[in-house]
Short mmCIF file of C-alpha atoms and ligand atoms in Angstrom, two decimals:
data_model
loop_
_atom_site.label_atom_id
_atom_site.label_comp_id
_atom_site.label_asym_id
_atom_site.label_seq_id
_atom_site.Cartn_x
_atom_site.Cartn_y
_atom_site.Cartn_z
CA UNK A 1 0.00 0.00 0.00
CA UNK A 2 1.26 3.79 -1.10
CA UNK A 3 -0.06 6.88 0.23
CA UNK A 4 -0.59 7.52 -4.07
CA UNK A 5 -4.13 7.35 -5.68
CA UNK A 6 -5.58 9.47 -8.66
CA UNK A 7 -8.58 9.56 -10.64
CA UNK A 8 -10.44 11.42 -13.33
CA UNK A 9 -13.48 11.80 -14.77
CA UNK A 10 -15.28 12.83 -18.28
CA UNK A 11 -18.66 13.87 -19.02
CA UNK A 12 -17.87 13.62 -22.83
CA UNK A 13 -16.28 16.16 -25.42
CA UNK A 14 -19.46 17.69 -26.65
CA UNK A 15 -19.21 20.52 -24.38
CA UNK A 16 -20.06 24.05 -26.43
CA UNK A 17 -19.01 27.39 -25.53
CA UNK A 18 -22.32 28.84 -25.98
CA UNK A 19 -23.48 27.33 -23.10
CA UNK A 20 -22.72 27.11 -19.31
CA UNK A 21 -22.07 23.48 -18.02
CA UNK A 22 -22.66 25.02 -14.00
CA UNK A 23 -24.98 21.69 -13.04
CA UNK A 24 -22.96 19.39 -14.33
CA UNK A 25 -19.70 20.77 -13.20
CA UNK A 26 -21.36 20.63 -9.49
CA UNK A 27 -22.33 17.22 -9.76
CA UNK A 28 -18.86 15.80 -11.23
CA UNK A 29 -16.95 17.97 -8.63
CA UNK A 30 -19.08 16.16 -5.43
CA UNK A 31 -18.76 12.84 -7.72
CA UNK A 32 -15.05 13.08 -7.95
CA UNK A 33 -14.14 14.38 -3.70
CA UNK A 34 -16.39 10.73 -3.41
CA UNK A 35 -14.45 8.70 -5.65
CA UNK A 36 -11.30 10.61 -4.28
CA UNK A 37 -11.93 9.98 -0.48
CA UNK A 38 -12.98 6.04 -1.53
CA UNK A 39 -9.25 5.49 -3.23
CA UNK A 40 -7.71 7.93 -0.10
CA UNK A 41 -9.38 4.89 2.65
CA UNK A 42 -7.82 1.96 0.05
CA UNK A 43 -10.52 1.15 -2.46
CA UNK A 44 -9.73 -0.58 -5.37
CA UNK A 45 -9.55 1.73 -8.56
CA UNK A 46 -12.04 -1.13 -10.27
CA UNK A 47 -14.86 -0.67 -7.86
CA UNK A 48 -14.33 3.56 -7.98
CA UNK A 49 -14.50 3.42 -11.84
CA UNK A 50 -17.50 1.02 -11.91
CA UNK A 51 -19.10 3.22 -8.80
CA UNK A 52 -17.93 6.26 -10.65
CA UNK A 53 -19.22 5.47 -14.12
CA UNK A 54 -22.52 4.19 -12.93
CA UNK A 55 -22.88 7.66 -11.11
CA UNK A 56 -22.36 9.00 -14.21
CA UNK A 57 -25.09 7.06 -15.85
CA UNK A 58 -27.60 7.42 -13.81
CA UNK A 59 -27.42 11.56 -13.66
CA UNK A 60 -28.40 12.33 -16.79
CA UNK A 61 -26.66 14.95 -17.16
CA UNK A 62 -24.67 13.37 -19.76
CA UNK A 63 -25.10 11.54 -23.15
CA UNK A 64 -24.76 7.74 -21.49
CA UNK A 65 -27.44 5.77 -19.60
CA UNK A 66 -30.47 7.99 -18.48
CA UNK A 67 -28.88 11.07 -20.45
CA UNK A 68 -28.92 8.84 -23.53
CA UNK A 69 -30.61 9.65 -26.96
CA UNK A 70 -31.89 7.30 -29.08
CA UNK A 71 -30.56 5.98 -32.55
CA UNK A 72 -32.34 6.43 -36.27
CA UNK A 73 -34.69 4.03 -35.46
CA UNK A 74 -36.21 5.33 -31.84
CA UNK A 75 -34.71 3.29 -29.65
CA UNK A 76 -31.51 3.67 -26.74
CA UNK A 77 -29.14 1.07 -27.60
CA UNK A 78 -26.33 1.96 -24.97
CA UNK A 79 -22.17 0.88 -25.48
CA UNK A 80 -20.40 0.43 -22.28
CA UNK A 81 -16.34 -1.01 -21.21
CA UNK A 82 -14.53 -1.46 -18.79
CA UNK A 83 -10.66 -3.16 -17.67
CA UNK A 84 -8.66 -3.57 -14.93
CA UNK A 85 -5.29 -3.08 -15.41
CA UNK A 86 -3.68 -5.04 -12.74
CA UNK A 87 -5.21 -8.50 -14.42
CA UNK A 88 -6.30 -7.20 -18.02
CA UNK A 89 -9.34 -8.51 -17.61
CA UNK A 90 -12.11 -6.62 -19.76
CA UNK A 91 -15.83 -6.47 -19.84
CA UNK A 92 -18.01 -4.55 -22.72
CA UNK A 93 -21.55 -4.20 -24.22
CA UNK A 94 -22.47 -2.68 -27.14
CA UNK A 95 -26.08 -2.25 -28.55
CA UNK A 96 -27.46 -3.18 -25.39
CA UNK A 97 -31.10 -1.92 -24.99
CA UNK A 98 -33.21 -2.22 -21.49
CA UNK A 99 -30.90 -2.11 -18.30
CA UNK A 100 -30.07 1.01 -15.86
CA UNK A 101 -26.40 0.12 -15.78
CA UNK A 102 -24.85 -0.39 -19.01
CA UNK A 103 -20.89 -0.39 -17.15
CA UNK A 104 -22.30 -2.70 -14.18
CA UNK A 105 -23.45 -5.41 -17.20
CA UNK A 106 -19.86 -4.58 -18.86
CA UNK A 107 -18.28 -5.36 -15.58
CA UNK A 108 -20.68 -8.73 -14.93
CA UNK A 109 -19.52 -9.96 -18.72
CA UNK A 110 -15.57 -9.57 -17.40
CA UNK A 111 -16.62 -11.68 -13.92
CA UNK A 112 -19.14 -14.22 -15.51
CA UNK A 113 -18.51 -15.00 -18.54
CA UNK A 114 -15.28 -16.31 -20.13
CA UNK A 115 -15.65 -13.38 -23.05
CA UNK A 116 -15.04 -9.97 -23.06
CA UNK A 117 -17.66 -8.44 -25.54
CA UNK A 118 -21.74 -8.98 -25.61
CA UNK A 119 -23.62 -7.60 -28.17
CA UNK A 120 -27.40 -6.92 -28.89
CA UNK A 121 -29.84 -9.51 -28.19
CA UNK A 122 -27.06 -11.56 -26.40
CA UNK A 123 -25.85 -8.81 -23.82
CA UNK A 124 -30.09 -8.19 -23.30
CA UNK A 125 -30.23 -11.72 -22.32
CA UNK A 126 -27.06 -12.06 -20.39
CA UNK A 127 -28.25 -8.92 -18.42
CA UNK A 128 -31.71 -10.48 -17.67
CA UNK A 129 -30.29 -13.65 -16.44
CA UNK A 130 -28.09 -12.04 -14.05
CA UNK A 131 -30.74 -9.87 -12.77
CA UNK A 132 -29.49 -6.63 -13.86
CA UNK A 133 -32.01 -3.69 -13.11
CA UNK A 134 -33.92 -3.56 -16.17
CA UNK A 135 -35.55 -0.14 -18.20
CA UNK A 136 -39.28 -1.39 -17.35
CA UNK A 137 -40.11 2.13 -19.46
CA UNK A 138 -37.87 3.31 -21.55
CA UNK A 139 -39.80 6.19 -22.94
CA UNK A 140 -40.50 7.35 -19.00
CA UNK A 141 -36.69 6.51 -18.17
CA UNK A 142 -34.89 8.05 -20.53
CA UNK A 143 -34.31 12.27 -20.78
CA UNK A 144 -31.97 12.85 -23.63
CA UNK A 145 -29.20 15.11 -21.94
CA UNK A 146 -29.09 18.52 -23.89
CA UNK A 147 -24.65 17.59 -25.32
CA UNK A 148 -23.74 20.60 -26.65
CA UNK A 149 -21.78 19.18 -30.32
CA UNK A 150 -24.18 17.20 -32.65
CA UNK A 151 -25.05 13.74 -31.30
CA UNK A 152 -22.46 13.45 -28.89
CA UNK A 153 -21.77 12.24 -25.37
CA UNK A 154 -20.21 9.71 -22.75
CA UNK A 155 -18.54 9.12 -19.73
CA UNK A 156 -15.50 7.87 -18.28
CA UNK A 157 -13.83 6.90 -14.86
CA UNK A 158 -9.81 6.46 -14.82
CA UNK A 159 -8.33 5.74 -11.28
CA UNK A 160 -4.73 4.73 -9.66
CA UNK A 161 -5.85 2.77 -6.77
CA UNK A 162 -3.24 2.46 -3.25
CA UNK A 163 -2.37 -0.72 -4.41
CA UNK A 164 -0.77 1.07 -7.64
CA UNK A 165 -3.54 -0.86 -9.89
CA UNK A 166 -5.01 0.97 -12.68
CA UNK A 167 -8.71 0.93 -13.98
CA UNK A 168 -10.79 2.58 -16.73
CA UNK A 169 -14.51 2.41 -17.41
CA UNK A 170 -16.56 4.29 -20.59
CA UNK A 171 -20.06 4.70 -21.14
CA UNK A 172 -22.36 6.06 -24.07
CA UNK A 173 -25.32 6.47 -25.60
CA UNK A 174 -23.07 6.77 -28.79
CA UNK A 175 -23.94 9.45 -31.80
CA UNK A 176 -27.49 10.06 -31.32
CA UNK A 177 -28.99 9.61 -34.38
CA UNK A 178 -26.48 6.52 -34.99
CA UNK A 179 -27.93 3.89 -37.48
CA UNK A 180 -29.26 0.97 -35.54
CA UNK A 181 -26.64 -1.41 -34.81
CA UNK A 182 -23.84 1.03 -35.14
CA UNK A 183 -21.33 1.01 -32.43
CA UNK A 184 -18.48 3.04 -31.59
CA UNK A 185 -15.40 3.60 -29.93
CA UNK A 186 -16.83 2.72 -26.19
CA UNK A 187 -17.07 -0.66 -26.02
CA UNK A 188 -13.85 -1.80 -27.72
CA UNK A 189 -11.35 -2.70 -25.84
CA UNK A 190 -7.90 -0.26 -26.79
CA UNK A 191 -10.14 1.71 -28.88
CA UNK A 192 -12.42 3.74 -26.14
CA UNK A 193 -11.41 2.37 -23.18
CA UNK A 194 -7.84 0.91 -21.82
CA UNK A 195 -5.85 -0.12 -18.96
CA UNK A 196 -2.93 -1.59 -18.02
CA UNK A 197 0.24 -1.59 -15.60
CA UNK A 198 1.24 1.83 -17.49
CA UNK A 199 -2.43 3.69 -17.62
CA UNK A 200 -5.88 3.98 -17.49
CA UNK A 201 -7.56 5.44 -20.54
CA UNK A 202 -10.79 6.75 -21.05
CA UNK A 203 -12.44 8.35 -24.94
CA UNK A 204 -14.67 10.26 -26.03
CA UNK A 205 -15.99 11.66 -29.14
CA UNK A 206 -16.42 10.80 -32.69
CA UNK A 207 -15.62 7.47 -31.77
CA UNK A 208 -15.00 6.30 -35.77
CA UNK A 209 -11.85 8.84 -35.39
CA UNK A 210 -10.82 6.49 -31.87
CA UNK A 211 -10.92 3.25 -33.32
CA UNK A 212 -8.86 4.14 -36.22
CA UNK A 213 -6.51 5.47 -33.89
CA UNK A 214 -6.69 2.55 -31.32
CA UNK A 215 -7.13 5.69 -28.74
CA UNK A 216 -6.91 4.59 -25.60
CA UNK A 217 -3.92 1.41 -25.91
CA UNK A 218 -1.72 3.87 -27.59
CA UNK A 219 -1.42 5.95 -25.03
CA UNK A 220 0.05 3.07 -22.88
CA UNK A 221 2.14 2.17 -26.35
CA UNK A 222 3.95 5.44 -26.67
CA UNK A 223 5.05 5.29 -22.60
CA UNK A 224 6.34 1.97 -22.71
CA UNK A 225 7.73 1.87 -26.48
CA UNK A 226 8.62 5.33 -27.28
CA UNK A 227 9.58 6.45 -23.13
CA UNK A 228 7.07 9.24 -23.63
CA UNK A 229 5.13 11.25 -20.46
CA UNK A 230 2.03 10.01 -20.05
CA UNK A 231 1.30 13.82 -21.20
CA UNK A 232 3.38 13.70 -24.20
CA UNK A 233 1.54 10.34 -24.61
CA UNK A 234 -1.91 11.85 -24.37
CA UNK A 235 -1.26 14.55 -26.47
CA UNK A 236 -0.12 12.39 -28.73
CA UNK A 237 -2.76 10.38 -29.55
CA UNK A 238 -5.30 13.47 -29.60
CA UNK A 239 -3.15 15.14 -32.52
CA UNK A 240 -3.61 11.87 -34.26
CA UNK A 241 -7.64 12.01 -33.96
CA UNK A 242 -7.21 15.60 -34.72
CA UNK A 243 -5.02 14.85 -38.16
CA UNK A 244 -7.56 12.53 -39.17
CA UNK A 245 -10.57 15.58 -38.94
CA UNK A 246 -11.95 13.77 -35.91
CA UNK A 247 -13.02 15.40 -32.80
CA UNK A 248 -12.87 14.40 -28.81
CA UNK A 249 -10.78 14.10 -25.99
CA UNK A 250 -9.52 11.81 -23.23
CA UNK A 251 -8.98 11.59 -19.58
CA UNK A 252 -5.74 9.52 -18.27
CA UNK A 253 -3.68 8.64 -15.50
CA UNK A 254 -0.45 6.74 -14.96
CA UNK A 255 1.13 4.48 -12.22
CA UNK A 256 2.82 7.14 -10.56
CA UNK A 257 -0.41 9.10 -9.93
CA UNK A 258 -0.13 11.69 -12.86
CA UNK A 259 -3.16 12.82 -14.55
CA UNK A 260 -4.01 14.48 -17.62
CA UNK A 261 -7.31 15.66 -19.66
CA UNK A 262 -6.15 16.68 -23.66
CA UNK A 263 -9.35 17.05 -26.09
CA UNK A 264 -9.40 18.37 -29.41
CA UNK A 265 -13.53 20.20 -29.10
CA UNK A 266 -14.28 23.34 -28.10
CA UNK A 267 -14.62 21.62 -24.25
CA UNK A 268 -14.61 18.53 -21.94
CA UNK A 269 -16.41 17.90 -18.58
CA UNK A 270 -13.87 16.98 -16.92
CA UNK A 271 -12.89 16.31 -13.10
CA UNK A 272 -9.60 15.64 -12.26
CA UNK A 273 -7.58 14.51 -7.91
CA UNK A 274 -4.11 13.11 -6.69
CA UNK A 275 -3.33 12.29 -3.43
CA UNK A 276 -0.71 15.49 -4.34
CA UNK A 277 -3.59 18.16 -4.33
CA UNK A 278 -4.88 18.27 -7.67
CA UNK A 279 -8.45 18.54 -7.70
CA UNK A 280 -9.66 20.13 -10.36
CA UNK A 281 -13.44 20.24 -12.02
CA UNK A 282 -13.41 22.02 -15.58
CA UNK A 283 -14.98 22.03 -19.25
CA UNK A 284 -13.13 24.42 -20.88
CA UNK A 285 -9.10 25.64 -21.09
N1 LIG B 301 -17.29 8.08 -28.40
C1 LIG B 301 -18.72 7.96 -28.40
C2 LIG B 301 -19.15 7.18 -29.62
O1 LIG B 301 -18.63 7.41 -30.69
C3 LIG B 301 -19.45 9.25 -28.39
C4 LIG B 301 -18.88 10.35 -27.55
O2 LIG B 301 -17.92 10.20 -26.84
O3 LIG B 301 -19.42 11.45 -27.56
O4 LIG B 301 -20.05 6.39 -29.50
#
């Protein structure tokens, strides 16, 4: 056990100027001292993201679980990750339709089942079985959070727990609008969501941009192969996203408790805590 923990958190990359984010920055800033003071008394960084990230969810302040909008075809078909770093043991869903917690169903495919991605009709069931809280009324449920950019919005969770193990967690609604079916950067594993022994790594935005950059497991690739910061790292893989026209951001942290929160939009929600003082709850520069 170290005295070291850190976390983040993202409310997606959708933020506009033209608007004032006050509510949500008030929620994430009472949501992150919580998540903080859980690492500070020796939680482990998976249970803070999961906690975090189904916080995050249920607020609706956001474009992921009640915040969601739904896809060309009326309905809320929800993409959700998540990995622990210390095993690399992963969880996802993607088009899942009907349950509260799309990360708690992402986290029950990692400890259940000997896969790491349920789709559809298949994650739906899975969920059921398990006696996940359903969506008994969606229409009721859900409240479309007002995002800011066209069609986009998620949320992430990236903590460095006391034990030095690393965790990430992503959730979305995706690109309201989306095609039926179509799923993004969320749910796979190095795309949208990543962790490992170097980093935790949470995307978001035009997630078509993230997979073709394999986001999040690059910025763990450039530490350990190129010896870059996990700033430089970051940084990195947003000019990439930003080269190809995309748009978005990230939230990350590293093994020695440094954090960091590059996006290539006109804002991020964005929360970010050490155990060195760093608490800080933004969505602009
Ligand atoms: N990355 C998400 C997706 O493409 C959306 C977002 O982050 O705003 O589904």
């Amino acid at each position: 056990m170290t005295s070291t923990w850190a976390i983040a958190l993202h409310g997606g990359a959708g933020a506009i100027a033209a608007r004032a984010y006050q509510r949500e920055e008030e929620h994430m800033a009472a949501l992150l001292d919580r998540g903080a003071a859980m690492l500070a008394r020796g939680e482990s960084a998976l249970d803070v993201v999961t906690a975090m990230a189904a916080e995050l969810e249920a607020c609706g302040l956001h474009v992921a679980g009640k915040g969601a909008a739904p896809n060309a075809a009326g309905f809320v078909e929800l993409d959700a990750s998540l990995m622990d770093g210390s095993s690399r043991a992963a969880g996802a869903v993607a088009a899942l339709r009907g349950f509260l917690s799309p990360v708690r169903v992402a986290r029950g495919v990692m400890e259940k089942t000997p896969h790491v991605l349920l789709v559809g009709e298949g994650a739906a069931q899975f969920a059921a079985k398990e006696g996940f809280e359903p969506v008994d009324d969606p229409v009721a449920y859900y409240a479309p959070a007002e995002s800011g950019l066209p069609n986009s919005g998620t949320i992430g969770a990236v903590a460095l727990d006391t034990s030095g193990r690393l965790a990430a967690a992503t959730s979305t609604g995706g690109l309201s609008g989306k095609l039926p079916g179509r799923v993004g950067d969320t749910p796979i594993i190095g795309a949208g969501c990543w962790a490992d022994e170097r980093a935790a790594v949470s995307c978001t935005g035009v997630g078509e941009y993230f997979m073709r950059v394999n986001a999040a497991a690059d910025v763990s690739a450039r530490i350990f192969y190129a010896g870059q910061s996990l700033e430089q790292a970051a940084a990195g893989v947003i000019d990439e996203v930003r080269k190809l026209g995309g748009l978005g951001g990230l939230i990350a942290v590293d093994a020695r408790g440094n954090v960091t929160a590059p996006f290539a939009s006109q804002g991020m929600k964005r929360g970010l805590a050490n155990a060195s003082g760093l608490r800080e709850v933004k969505t602009f520069q």
